[in-house]
Amino acid sequence: MRVRVKLVSLLRDAVDGAGEVVVEVDGDKAQLRDVLEKLYTSYPKLKKLIEGLGERGLGVVYMVNGQGVDLDAEVKDGDLVAILPPASGGAVLE
Amino acid sequence: MRVRVKLVSLLRDAVDGAGEVVVEVDGDKAQLRDVLEKLYTSYPKLKKLIEGLGERGLGVVYMVNGQGVDLDAEVKDGDLVAILPPASGGAVLE
Amino acid sequence: MSKPIIRVGLSKEPVSLDDVAARLARETNGLGAGSLVVFMGFVKGVVDGYKVNTLSYEAYEDVALKKMEEIAREEAAKWEKTYAIWIIHRIGVLKPGDPTIYVFVVAEPRHKAFELASRILDRVKHEVPIYKLEAREDGEYWILGDHTRVRRGEELQEAEKR
Amino acid sequence: MSKPIIRVGLSKEPVSLDDVAARLARETNGLGAGSLVVFMGFVKGVVDGYKVNTLSYEAYEDVALKKMEEIAREEAAKWEKTYAIWIIHRIGVLKPGDPTIYVFVVAEPRHKAFELASRILDRVKHEVPIYKLEAREDGEYWILGDHTRVRRGEELQEAEKR
C-alpha cells in the first residue's frame, strides 16, 4: 500500500523540502506508527527533529485524511497522513 | 451685553428650530442663571422642557465658550453659552 | 517610543477603511506594530421592531472635536504600545447601513488594541456632545443618554402643560 | 433570527475592508445590527529589534478551512445576536505592513462584537494549521506555538547530532 505524508514548516526542511512524501508499506493496511517508522528509515533526521520538538513542548499532531488521530490509527492505501507542528499562534499575552 | 446661546437636539425644537439664540442682558457681565432667566422669558417652553428632562435623569450641562460651568458662572458680552442634553450614547449594555 | 498617530474628525462623508488601514499599517509596522482593530458603527434598519428611515447626527462641533481628541490622548497615554488612534464620527442625515462612527486603534499586543477600541467607543458615545434624531415609520425620536428615546414634539407638549 | 453570514477563506491577495464592510452593513442592518468589529493583522517591520524582510505563511489548506469554519460556527452559536463572522487568512510571502489576517464580526451589542472578534482571533491563531517563516536581517525563523522561534536549519543540525 502507498500512503502520502504531508509535511509543513520546519518538518518539510527535514525531508529536503518536499511538501509531500510517498511511503510504501507491505499489506493492505497498517497502524500509523508503522507508516511513520517506514518514513523515518528514509528520513532519520525527521524522527530526531520530531522528538526534539516534543522535548521542547512543541509536540506534533497526527492526522489521517484531515482527522486528528493517535499512533494506533489504522491507515489504508491512498490515505493522506499529515504531521503538524503547533500552529504559529503568536503570543496571546506578550 | 449680548450673549449667544447654542441649542441642540430637542432643545432646539423649543426655540422654534433656531440653533443659536441671541440674549441681551443689561450691564457688562452677568451670572449664567440671569442669562438663562432672560432666555426663558422669551421661550418659557424651554425652561419647562429642561426641568422636565432633569426630573427624568436627563439633566443638561451648561458651557460657556466650550467649558463646562455651573449656574454661578460669569458671562460677558460676546460669550457663547451652550445648553447640552446628555449625549446620544446608545446603551453600554443593551 | 515615538508619539502615537492621533486623529479625530467629524465627517459628512464616509471614510475609506482601506485607505486608513493601509496608511496606519505603513506608518506603524516599522515601530513593531502588527494589530489594527477597527470599529465601524452603522445605522440599524430596524429598532424596536420599527423600520428606520434616517438617523440624523448633529454635533456641538468645537467641543465634540476637543473632547474626541482628549479621549484619544488620554487613552493613548494609558498604554505605551499604542501606535495609532483615529476617531471619526459622521454627522448629517444617514440611512440604514450607512457608517456612523469609525474607531481605529493600532496597539500591541492585540488584546490591548481590542480593549482600547472598546473603551474609546464607550467614552465617545457618552462624553462627546453628539445628538441623534431617529426617523422611523412610527415617528421621530430624539435619542438622549444611554437608553432614552423621546418622541419629537411630545416632550414639548408636556412642557407646555406644566 | 436568520442564520449568520459565515465565510472563511485563505487568500493570496489582500481583501478590501471597504467592500466587506459595505456588504455586511447592507445585509445585516435590516436585522437590527449596527456594530462591525474588524481585526486586521499586518506584518511587523521589526521583531526583537531586527528588521523583518518577509513573513511567509503556509496552511494545511483543507484542514485550515474546515477548522476556520468550525470556529466561526461555534462562536456564532454562542451568542444569538451574531449577524456575521468572516475570517480570511493570507497565505504566501508577505512584506512589512501587508495584511496577514482579517476577522469581521457583526454582532449586538457592540461589546459582544469586540468579545467575539477577540476570541475568534485567539482560536484561529492556536487551532488552525497555519505556519509562518520569518525572514529577518539576522536569519530565518520558523515560528511555532505561542512564543517559539526556531532558527531555520539549527533544529535540523541538532537533530543530526542526536
Short mmCIF file of C-alpha atoms in Angstrom, two decimals:
data_model
loop_
_atom_site.label_atom_id
_atom_site.label_comp_id
_atom_site.label_asym_id
_atom_site.label_seq_id
_atom_site.Cartn_x
_atom_site.Cartn_y
_atom_site.Cartn_z
CA MET A 1 0.00 0.00 0.00
CA ARG A 2 1.01 3.59 -0.64
CA VAL A 3 0.34 6.47 1.71
CA ARG A 4 1.03 10.15 1.18
CA VAL A 5 2.54 12.08 4.10
CA LYS A 6 2.13 15.86 4.16
CA LEU A 7 4.85 17.88 5.89
CA VAL A 8 4.86 21.58 6.66
CA SER A 9 7.09 24.25 8.18
CA LEU A 10 10.39 23.01 9.56
CA LEU A 11 9.38 19.37 9.09
CA ARG A 12 9.46 19.95 5.35
CA ASP A 13 13.09 21.02 5.61
CA ALA A 14 13.83 17.61 7.18
CA VAL A 15 12.61 15.83 4.03
CA ASP A 16 14.67 18.06 1.74
CA GLY A 17 11.83 20.49 1.09
CA ALA A 18 9.22 18.06 -0.19
CA GLY A 19 5.74 19.08 0.95
CA GLU A 20 4.51 15.54 0.40
CA VAL A 21 6.34 12.21 0.64
CA VAL A 22 5.01 8.85 -0.51
CA VAL A 23 5.56 5.90 1.84
CA GLU A 24 5.13 2.28 0.78
CA VAL A 25 4.24 -0.28 3.43
CA ASP A 26 3.56 -4.00 2.93
CA GLY A 27 -0.05 -5.18 3.17
CA ASP A 28 -3.48 -3.53 2.75
CA LYS A 29 -3.45 -1.59 5.97
CA ALA A 30 -1.15 -0.64 8.80
CA GLN A 31 -1.00 1.31 12.03
CA LEU A 32 0.12 4.90 11.73
CA ARG A 33 3.21 4.12 13.84
CA ASP A 34 4.35 1.60 11.24
CA VAL A 35 3.91 4.10 8.41
CA LEU A 36 5.95 6.62 10.35
CA GLU A 37 8.71 4.14 11.15
CA LYS A 38 8.96 3.36 7.46
CA LEU A 39 9.09 7.10 6.70
CA TYR A 40 11.82 7.57 9.31
CA THR A 41 14.03 4.89 7.72
CA SER A 42 14.22 7.20 4.68
CA TYR A 43 14.46 10.39 6.75
CA PRO A 44 16.11 9.67 10.11
CA LYS A 45 16.58 13.41 10.69
CA LEU A 46 12.80 13.83 10.67
CA LYS A 47 12.37 11.42 13.56
CA LYS A 48 15.03 13.14 15.63
CA LEU A 49 13.56 16.54 14.80
CA ILE A 50 10.07 15.48 15.93
CA GLU A 51 11.47 14.01 19.15
CA GLY A 52 13.45 17.20 19.76
CA LEU A 53 10.35 19.33 19.29
CA GLY A 54 8.37 17.15 21.69
CA GLU A 55 11.02 17.67 24.37
CA ARG A 56 10.61 21.42 23.93
CA GLY A 57 6.84 21.26 24.44
CA LEU A 58 6.21 21.57 20.72
CA GLY A 59 4.70 18.14 20.19
CA VAL A 60 3.30 17.38 16.75
CA VAL A 61 -0.26 16.33 15.90
CA TYR A 62 -1.01 13.49 13.51
CA MET A 63 -3.87 13.50 11.06
CA VAL A 64 -5.21 10.91 8.67
CA ASN A 65 -7.41 12.34 5.93
CA GLY A 66 -7.83 15.55 7.89
CA GLN A 67 -8.87 13.92 11.19
CA GLY A 68 -6.69 14.09 14.29
CA VAL A 69 -5.58 10.59 15.31
CA ASP A 70 -3.07 8.82 17.55
CA LEU A 71 -0.32 6.42 16.59
CA ASP A 72 -2.60 3.38 16.81
CA ALA A 73 -4.79 4.68 13.99
CA GLU A 74 -5.37 2.45 11.02
CA VAL A 75 -4.03 3.71 7.72
CA LYS A 76 -5.10 2.32 4.34
CA ASP A 77 -3.83 2.55 0.79
CA GLY A 78 -4.34 6.04 -0.64
CA ASP A 79 -4.74 7.77 2.74
CA LEU A 80 -3.22 11.19 3.39
CA VAL A 81 -1.24 11.42 6.62
CA ALA A 82 -0.15 14.81 7.99
CA ILE A 83 2.36 15.63 10.70
CA LEU A 84 1.65 19.08 12.07
CA PRO A 85 3.75 21.11 14.50
CA PRO A 86 1.95 23.62 16.76
CA ALA A 87 0.32 26.38 14.68
CA SER A 88 2.21 29.67 14.51
CA GLY A 89 -0.10 31.25 17.02
CA GLY A 90 1.71 34.33 18.04
CA ALA A 91 1.60 35.14 21.69
CA VAL A 92 -1.72 35.52 23.44
CA LEU A 93 -0.04 37.53 26.17
CA GLU A 94 3.15 39.20 25.07
CA MET B 1 -24.38 92.93 26.64
CA ARG B 2 -25.24 90.29 24.07
CA VAL B 3 -24.68 86.59 24.52
CA ARG B 4 -25.22 83.79 22.02
CA VAL B 5 -26.89 80.63 23.27
CA LYS B 6 -26.38 77.40 21.33
CA LEU B 7 -29.17 74.82 21.43
CA VAL B 8 -29.13 71.28 20.08
CA SER B 9 -31.40 68.28 19.72
CA LEU B 10 -34.83 68.63 21.29
CA LEU B 11 -33.89 71.92 22.96
CA ARG B 12 -33.65 73.47 19.52
CA ASP B 13 -37.26 72.50 18.87
CA ALA B 14 -38.22 74.51 21.96
CA VAL B 15 -36.84 77.69 20.41
CA ASP B 16 -38.65 77.10 17.12
CA GLY B 17 -35.69 75.36 15.47
CA ALA B 18 -33.05 78.05 15.90
CA GLY B 19 -29.64 76.52 16.60
CA GLU B 20 -28.47 79.75 18.16
CA VAL B 21 -30.40 82.46 20.02
CA VAL B 22 -29.10 85.88 21.00
CA VAL B 23 -29.91 87.08 24.52
CA GLU B 24 -29.48 90.67 25.64
CA VAL B 25 -28.88 91.39 29.32
CA ASP B 26 -28.26 94.75 30.99
CA GLY B 27 -24.72 95.55 32.10
CA ASP B 28 -21.22 94.31 31.12
CA LYS B 29 -21.42 90.92 32.75
CA ALA B 30 -23.92 88.64 34.41
CA GLN B 31 -24.25 85.26 36.04
CA LEU B 32 -25.25 82.42 33.74
CA ARG B 33 -28.51 81.98 35.71
CA ASP B 34 -29.53 85.54 34.83
CA VAL B 35 -28.81 84.98 31.13
CA LEU B 36 -30.91 81.85 31.21
CA GLU B 37 -33.80 83.55 33.04
CA LYS B 38 -33.77 86.20 30.33
CA LEU B 39 -33.75 83.48 27.65
CA TYR B 40 -36.65 81.74 29.36
CA THR B 41 -38.81 84.87 29.33
CA SER B 42 -38.70 84.59 25.51
CA TYR B 43 -39.03 80.79 25.49
CA PRO B 44 -40.93 79.63 28.56
CA LYS B 45 -41.34 76.19 26.95
CA LEU B 46 -37.56 75.77 27.02
CA LYS B 47 -37.41 76.22 30.79
CA LYS B 48 -40.17 73.69 31.36
CA LEU B 49 -38.58 71.27 28.95
CA ILE B 50 -35.21 71.46 30.74
CA GLU B 51 -36.90 70.97 34.11
CA GLY B 52 -38.80 68.00 32.74
CA LEU B 53 -35.63 66.40 31.43
CA GLY B 54 -33.91 66.90 34.77
CA GLU B 55 -36.73 65.08 36.51
CA ARG B 56 -36.18 62.14 34.12
CA GLY B 57 -32.48 61.92 34.94
CA LEU B 58 -31.56 63.68 31.70
CA GLY B 59 -30.11 66.81 33.25
CA VAL B 60 -28.47 69.30 30.90
CA VAL B 61 -24.89 70.57 31.04
CA TYR B 62 -24.03 74.24 30.64
CA MET B 63 -20.99 75.51 28.83
CA VAL B 64 -19.54 78.97 28.34
CA ASN B 65 -17.10 79.22 25.43
CA GLY B 66 -16.74 75.43 25.39
CA GLN B 67 -16.01 74.99 29.10
CA GLY B 68 -18.41 73.21 31.42
CA VAL B 69 -19.70 75.62 34.09
CA ASP B 70 -22.42 75.91 36.71
CA LEU B 71 -25.15 78.50 37.02
CA ASP B 72 -22.98 80.89 39.05
CA ALA B 73 -20.53 81.28 36.14
CA GLU B 74 -19.79 84.78 34.92
CA VAL B 75 -20.85 85.54 31.38
CA LYS B 76 -19.57 88.52 29.38
CA ASP B 77 -20.55 90.28 26.21
CA GLY B 78 -19.83 88.11 23.15
CA ASP B 79 -19.66 84.82 25.07
CA LEU B 80 -21.12 81.63 23.64
CA VAL B 81 -23.33 79.72 26.04
CA ALA B 82 -24.42 76.15 25.26
CA ILE B 83 -27.12 74.04 26.87
CA LEU B 84 -26.43 70.39 26.21
CA PRO B 85 -28.66 67.40 26.96
CA PRO B 86 -26.96 64.02 27.63
CA ALA B 87 -25.08 62.82 24.50
CA SER B 88 -26.89 60.21 22.43
CA GLY B 89 -24.74 57.45 23.84
CA GLY B 90 -26.59 54.36 22.92
CA ALA B 91 -26.71 51.69 25.57
CA VAL B 92 -23.49 50.35 27.03
CA LEU B 93 -25.35 47.20 27.99
CA GLU B 94 -28.40 46.53 25.91
CA MET C 1 8.80 55.26 21.58
CA SER C 2 7.60 57.82 19.07
CA LYS C 3 4.31 59.57 19.62
CA PRO C 4 1.15 57.75 18.58
CA ILE C 5 -0.62 58.95 15.44
CA ILE C 6 -3.79 60.60 16.71
CA ARG C 7 -6.52 61.96 14.52
CA VAL C 8 -10.12 62.90 15.22
CA GLY C 9 -12.77 64.26 12.94
CA LEU C 10 -16.41 64.92 12.18
CA SER C 11 -17.22 63.95 8.64
CA LYS C 12 -20.20 64.38 6.35
CA GLU C 13 -18.72 61.76 4.02
CA PRO C 14 -17.90 58.11 4.65
CA VAL C 15 -14.27 57.22 5.31
CA SER C 16 -12.32 54.60 3.35
CA LEU C 17 -11.33 51.83 5.74
CA ASP C 18 -8.84 50.61 3.15
CA ASP C 19 -7.07 53.95 2.93
CA VAL C 20 -6.83 54.40 6.68
CA ALA C 21 -5.80 50.78 7.33
CA ALA C 22 -3.09 50.89 4.65
CA ARG C 23 -1.76 54.16 5.95
CA LEU C 24 -1.67 53.06 9.58
CA ALA C 25 -0.05 49.72 8.71
CA ARG C 26 2.55 51.52 6.61
CA GLU C 27 3.35 54.09 9.27
CA THR C 28 3.43 51.79 12.31
CA ASN C 29 4.86 48.43 11.17
CA GLY C 30 8.40 49.78 11.43
CA LEU C 31 7.76 50.54 15.10
CA GLY C 32 6.87 46.91 15.78
CA ALA C 33 3.10 47.13 15.42
CA GLY C 34 1.01 44.47 13.69
CA SER C 35 -2.52 44.72 15.12
CA LEU C 36 -5.27 47.03 13.90
CA VAL C 37 -8.76 46.96 15.43
CA VAL C 38 -11.48 48.89 13.64
CA PHE C 39 -14.96 49.55 14.92
CA MET C 40 -17.47 50.75 12.38
CA GLY C 41 -20.96 51.58 13.60
CA PHE C 42 -23.73 51.71 11.03
CA VAL C 43 -27.36 52.75 11.05
CA LYS C 44 -29.71 49.97 12.11
CA GLY C 45 -32.55 49.39 9.68
CA VAL C 46 -34.92 48.25 12.42
CA VAL C 47 -35.26 49.48 16.02
CA ASP C 48 -37.84 48.18 18.50
CA GLY C 49 -39.47 46.39 15.59
CA TYR C 50 -39.98 49.60 13.57
CA LYS C 51 -38.34 50.36 10.25
CA VAL C 52 -35.83 53.21 10.41
CA ASN C 53 -35.84 55.76 7.59
CA THR C 54 -32.99 58.04 8.62
CA LEU C 55 -30.72 58.76 11.56
CA SER C 56 -29.56 62.37 11.78
CA TYR C 57 -26.45 63.33 13.71
CA GLU C 58 -25.60 66.79 14.90
CA ALA C 59 -22.56 67.72 16.95
CA TYR C 60 -21.63 70.70 19.04
CA GLU C 61 -18.62 70.70 16.78
CA ASP C 62 -15.81 72.56 18.55
CA VAL C 63 -16.45 70.88 21.86
CA ALA C 64 -17.01 67.49 20.21
CA LEU C 65 -13.63 67.63 18.44
CA LYS C 66 -11.83 68.82 21.54
CA LYS C 67 -13.40 66.06 23.60
CA MET C 68 -12.61 63.37 20.99
CA GLU C 69 -9.00 64.46 20.92
CA GLU C 70 -8.86 64.45 24.72
CA ILE C 71 -10.23 60.89 24.81
CA ALA C 72 -7.73 59.72 22.18
CA ARG C 73 -4.79 61.30 24.01
CA GLU C 74 -5.83 60.05 27.43
CA GLU C 75 -6.35 56.50 26.21
CA ALA C 76 -3.11 56.50 24.23
CA ALA C 77 -1.24 57.62 27.36
CA LYS C 78 -2.59 54.66 29.36
CA TRP C 79 -0.70 52.08 27.31
CA GLU C 80 2.79 52.58 25.98
CA LYS C 81 2.48 50.34 22.94
CA THR C 82 -0.31 52.40 21.43
CA TYR C 83 0.74 53.35 17.91
CA ALA C 84 -2.36 55.00 16.48
CA ILE C 85 -5.85 56.12 17.47
CA TRP C 86 -8.23 57.61 14.94
CA ILE C 87 -11.81 58.55 15.78
CA ILE C 88 -14.08 59.80 13.01
CA HIS C 89 -17.76 60.49 13.73
CA ARG C 90 -20.24 61.05 10.95
CA ILE C 91 -22.65 64.00 11.01
CA GLY C 92 -25.65 64.71 8.85
CA VAL C 93 -28.57 62.62 7.66
CA LEU C 94 -27.72 58.92 7.34
CA LYS C 95 -29.66 55.94 6.02
CA PRO C 96 -29.77 52.32 7.24
CA GLY C 97 -26.42 50.63 6.60
CA ASP C 98 -24.52 53.93 6.39
CA PRO C 99 -21.44 54.13 8.64
CA THR C 100 -21.92 56.35 11.70
CA ILE C 101 -18.61 56.18 13.54
CA TYR C 102 -15.15 54.76 12.97
CA VAL C 103 -12.59 53.96 15.65
CA PHE C 104 -9.17 52.74 14.54
CA VAL C 105 -6.62 51.51 17.07
CA VAL C 106 -3.15 50.15 16.39
CA ALA C 107 -1.65 48.73 19.59
CA GLU C 108 0.29 45.72 20.82
CA PRO C 109 -0.45 43.10 21.89
CA ARG C 110 -3.69 42.59 20.02
CA HIS C 111 -5.79 42.23 23.17
CA LYS C 112 -4.83 45.75 24.14
CA ALA C 113 -5.97 47.01 20.76
CA PHE C 114 -9.42 45.46 21.32
CA GLU C 115 -9.60 46.80 24.86
CA LEU C 116 -8.61 50.31 23.79
CA ALA C 117 -11.03 50.44 20.87
CA SER C 118 -13.89 49.24 23.03
CA ARG C 119 -13.18 51.75 25.80
CA ILE C 120 -12.68 54.64 23.38
CA LEU C 121 -16.01 53.87 21.76
CA ASP C 122 -17.79 53.86 25.12
CA ARG C 123 -16.23 57.16 26.05
CA VAL C 124 -17.06 58.80 22.71
CA LYS C 125 -20.67 57.69 22.98
CA HIS C 126 -21.02 59.10 26.49
CA GLU C 127 -18.74 62.11 26.65
CA VAL C 128 -18.91 63.74 23.24
CA PRO C 129 -21.79 66.16 22.57
CA ILE C 130 -23.28 64.43 19.55
CA TYR C 131 -27.05 64.07 19.18
CA LYS C 132 -29.25 61.74 17.20
CA LEU C 133 -32.71 62.09 15.74
CA GLU C 134 -34.16 58.78 14.63
CA ALA C 135 -36.86 58.97 11.96
CA ARG C 136 -38.81 55.69 11.95
CA GLU C 137 -42.01 54.54 10.36
CA ASP C 138 -43.79 55.25 13.67
CA GLY C 139 -42.42 58.78 14.15
CA GLU C 140 -39.34 60.78 15.06
CA TYR C 141 -37.37 60.21 18.23
CA TRP C 142 -34.64 62.19 19.91
CA ILE C 143 -32.14 59.86 21.49
CA LEU C 144 -30.77 61.05 24.80
CA GLY C 145 -28.32 59.39 27.15
CA ASP C 146 -27.95 55.66 27.33
CA HIS C 147 -31.45 54.44 26.66
CA THR C 148 -33.96 57.21 26.34
CA ARG C 149 -35.97 57.87 23.21
CA VAL C 150 -38.16 60.98 23.37
CA ARG C 151 -40.79 61.25 20.68
CA ARG C 152 -40.29 64.52 18.86
CA GLY C 153 -42.78 67.12 19.99
CA GLU C 154 -44.18 65.05 22.84
CA GLU C 155 -41.82 66.40 25.48
CA LEU C 156 -42.61 69.88 24.30
CA GLN C 157 -46.33 69.37 24.54
CA GLU C 158 -45.89 68.08 28.08
CA ALA C 159 -43.72 71.06 28.93
CA GLU C 160 -46.46 73.37 27.75
CA LYS C 161 -48.97 71.74 30.11
CA ARG C 162 -46.78 72.21 33.20
CA MET D 1 -33.43 35.07 13.74
CA SER D 2 -31.95 34.29 10.36
CA LYS D 3 -28.66 32.46 10.09
CA PRO D 4 -25.48 34.47 10.49
CA ILE D 5 -23.45 35.16 7.37
CA ILE D 6 -20.35 33.00 7.76
CA ARG D 7 -17.42 32.98 5.39
CA VAL D 8 -13.87 31.76 5.74
CA GLY D 9 -11.01 31.80 3.30
CA LEU D 10 -7.32 31.58 2.59
CA SER D 11 -6.25 34.31 0.23
CA LYS D 12 -3.11 35.14 -1.68
CA GLU D 13 -4.46 38.62 -2.29
CA PRO D 14 -5.41 41.36 0.17
CA VAL D 15 -9.09 41.85 0.93
CA SER D 16 -10.95 45.15 0.58
CA LEU D 17 -12.18 46.17 4.02
CA ASP D 18 -14.50 48.67 2.34
CA ASP D 19 -16.16 46.04 0.18
CA VAL D 20 -16.69 43.62 3.04
CA ALA D 21 -17.85 46.31 5.49
CA ALA D 22 -20.33 47.75 2.98
CA ARG D 23 -21.68 44.33 2.16
CA LEU D 24 -22.07 43.26 5.79
CA ALA D 25 -23.70 46.58 6.78
CA ARG D 26 -26.09 46.29 3.84
CA GLU D 27 -27.04 42.69 4.58
CA THR D 28 -27.41 42.94 8.37
CA ASN D 29 -28.82 46.41 9.14
CA GLY D 30 -32.33 45.21 8.36
CA LEU D 31 -31.97 42.55 11.04
CA GLY D 32 -31.22 45.19 13.68
CA ALA D 33 -27.42 45.12 13.53
CA GLY D 34 -25.28 48.24 13.73
CA SER D 35 -21.86 47.17 15.05
CA LEU D 36 -18.97 45.85 12.98
CA VAL D 37 -15.62 44.99 14.55
CA VAL D 38 -12.72 44.30 12.22
CA PHE D 39 -9.34 42.96 13.19
CA MET D 40 -6.61 43.29 10.60
CA GLY D 41 -3.21 41.85 11.43
CA PHE D 42 -0.25 43.10 9.43
CA VAL D 43 3.40 42.13 9.15
CA LYS D 44 5.60 43.81 11.74
CA GLY D 45 8.61 45.56 10.26
CA VAL D 46 10.73 44.94 13.35
CA VAL D 47 10.81 41.94 15.71
CA ASP D 48 13.16 41.59 18.67
CA GLY D 49 14.99 44.64 17.37
CA TYR D 50 15.70 43.06 13.96
CA LYS D 51 14.36 44.27 10.64
CA VAL D 52 11.90 41.88 9.02
CA ASN D 53 12.18 41.29 5.29
CA THR D 54 9.31 38.88 4.66
CA LEU D 55 6.84 36.73 6.54
CA SER D 56 5.75 33.62 4.65
CA TYR D 57 2.53 31.82 5.50
CA GLU D 58 1.66 28.29 4.52
CA ALA D 59 -1.50 26.47 5.51
CA TYR D 60 -2.54 22.85 5.56
CA GLU D 61 -5.36 24.16 3.45
CA ASP D 62 -8.26 21.70 3.67
CA VAL D 63 -7.92 21.31 7.40
CA ALA D 64 -7.29 25.02 7.92
CA LEU D 65 -10.50 25.95 6.10
CA LYS D 66 -12.52 23.29 7.91
CA LYS D 67 -11.18 24.45 11.26
CA MET D 68 -11.82 28.12 10.49
CA GLU D 69 -15.40 27.34 9.55
CA GLU D 70 -15.83 25.28 12.71
CA ILE D 71 -14.55 28.17 14.84
CA ALA D 72 -16.86 30.64 13.10
CA ARG D 73 -19.91 28.39 13.53
CA GLU D 74 -19.16 27.54 17.16
CA GLU D 75 -18.61 31.16 18.12
CA ALA D 76 -21.70 32.33 16.22
CA ALA D 77 -23.76 29.71 18.07
CA LYS D 78 -22.64 31.07 21.45
CA TRP D 79 -24.44 34.39 21.01
CA GLU D 80 -27.81 34.78 19.37
CA LYS D 81 -27.31 38.30 18.10
CA THR D 82 -24.37 37.35 15.92
CA TYR D 83 -25.12 38.51 12.38
CA ALA D 84 -21.89 37.84 10.52
CA ILE D 85 -18.45 36.28 11.01
CA TRP D 86 -15.84 36.36 8.27
CA ILE D 87 -12.33 35.04 8.72
CA ILE D 88 -9.82 35.47 5.91
CA HIS D 89 -6.20 34.40 6.42
CA ARG D 90 -3.50 35.39 3.97
CA ILE D 91 -1.03 32.83 2.61
CA GLY D 92 2.15 33.36 0.65
CA VAL D 93 5.09 35.69 1.02
CA LEU D 94 4.19 38.98 2.71
CA LYS D 95 6.14 42.15 3.40
CA PRO D 96 6.09 44.51 6.40
CA GLY D 97 2.77 46.36 6.54
CA ASP D 98 0.96 43.76 4.41
CA PRO D 99 -2.28 42.43 5.94
CA THR D 100 -1.97 38.88 7.31
CA ILE D 101 -5.43 38.10 8.69
CA TYR D 102 -8.87 39.66 8.72
CA VAL D 103 -11.64 38.93 11.20
CA PHE D 104 -15.01 40.64 10.68
CA VAL D 105 -17.77 40.34 13.26
CA VAL D 106 -21.21 41.92 13.16
CA ALA D 107 -22.97 41.40 16.49
CA GLU D 108 -25.07 43.29 19.01
CA PRO D 109 -24.46 44.88 21.40
CA ARG D 110 -21.10 46.25 20.38
CA HIS D 111 -19.27 44.77 23.37
CA LYS D 112 -20.22 41.32 22.16
CA ALA D 113 -18.79 42.10 18.74
CA PHE D 114 -15.46 43.01 20.33
CA GLU D 115 -15.51 39.94 22.55
CA LEU D 116 -16.32 37.61 19.67
CA ALA D 117 -13.68 39.06 17.35
CA SER D 118 -11.02 38.80 20.03
CA ARG D 119 -11.88 35.20 20.89
CA ILE D 120 -12.13 34.13 17.26
CA LEU D 121 -8.71 35.58 16.60
CA ASP D 122 -7.20 33.70 19.54
CA ARG D 123 -8.76 30.47 18.38
CA VAL D 124 -7.63 30.91 14.77
CA LYS D 125 -4.08 31.60 15.88
CA HIS D 126 -3.97 28.50 18.05
CA GLU D 127 -6.19 25.95 16.37
CA VAL D 128 -5.73 26.45 12.64
CA PRO D 129 -2.75 24.73 10.97
CA ILE D 130 -1.06 27.78 9.52
CA TYR D 131 2.70 28.20 9.72
CA LYS D 132 4.99 31.18 9.50
CA LEU D 133 8.56 31.59 8.35
CA GLU D 134 10.02 34.93 9.36
CA ALA D 135 12.93 36.18 7.25
CA ARG D 136 14.80 38.86 9.18
CA GLU D 137 18.09 40.62 8.72
CA ASP D 138 19.60 38.18 11.23
CA GLY D 139 18.30 34.99 9.60
CA GLU D 140 15.19 32.90 9.01
CA TYR D 141 12.97 31.69 11.83
CA TRP D 142 10.17 29.16 11.91
CA ILE D 143 7.50 30.34 14.32
CA LEU D 144 5.90 27.55 16.33
CA GLY D 145 3.24 27.73 19.01
CA ASP D 146 2.79 30.78 21.16
CA HIS D 147 6.30 32.06 21.54
CA THR D 148 8.89 29.85 19.96
CA ARG D 149 11.16 30.94 17.14
CA VAL D 150 13.38 28.21 15.73
CA ARG D 151 16.22 29.39 13.54
CA ARG D 152 15.92 27.67 10.19
CA GLY D 153 18.38 24.79 9.91
CA GLU D 154 19.50 24.94 13.52
CA GLU D 155 16.98 22.43 14.81
CA LEU D 156 17.91 20.13 11.96
CA GLN D 157 21.62 20.32 12.73
CA GLU D 158 20.86 19.48 16.33
CA ALA D 159 18.70 16.57 15.26
CA GLU D 160 21.55 15.18 13.22
CA LYS D 161 23.84 15.19 16.27
CA ARG D 162 21.43 13.18 18.41
#
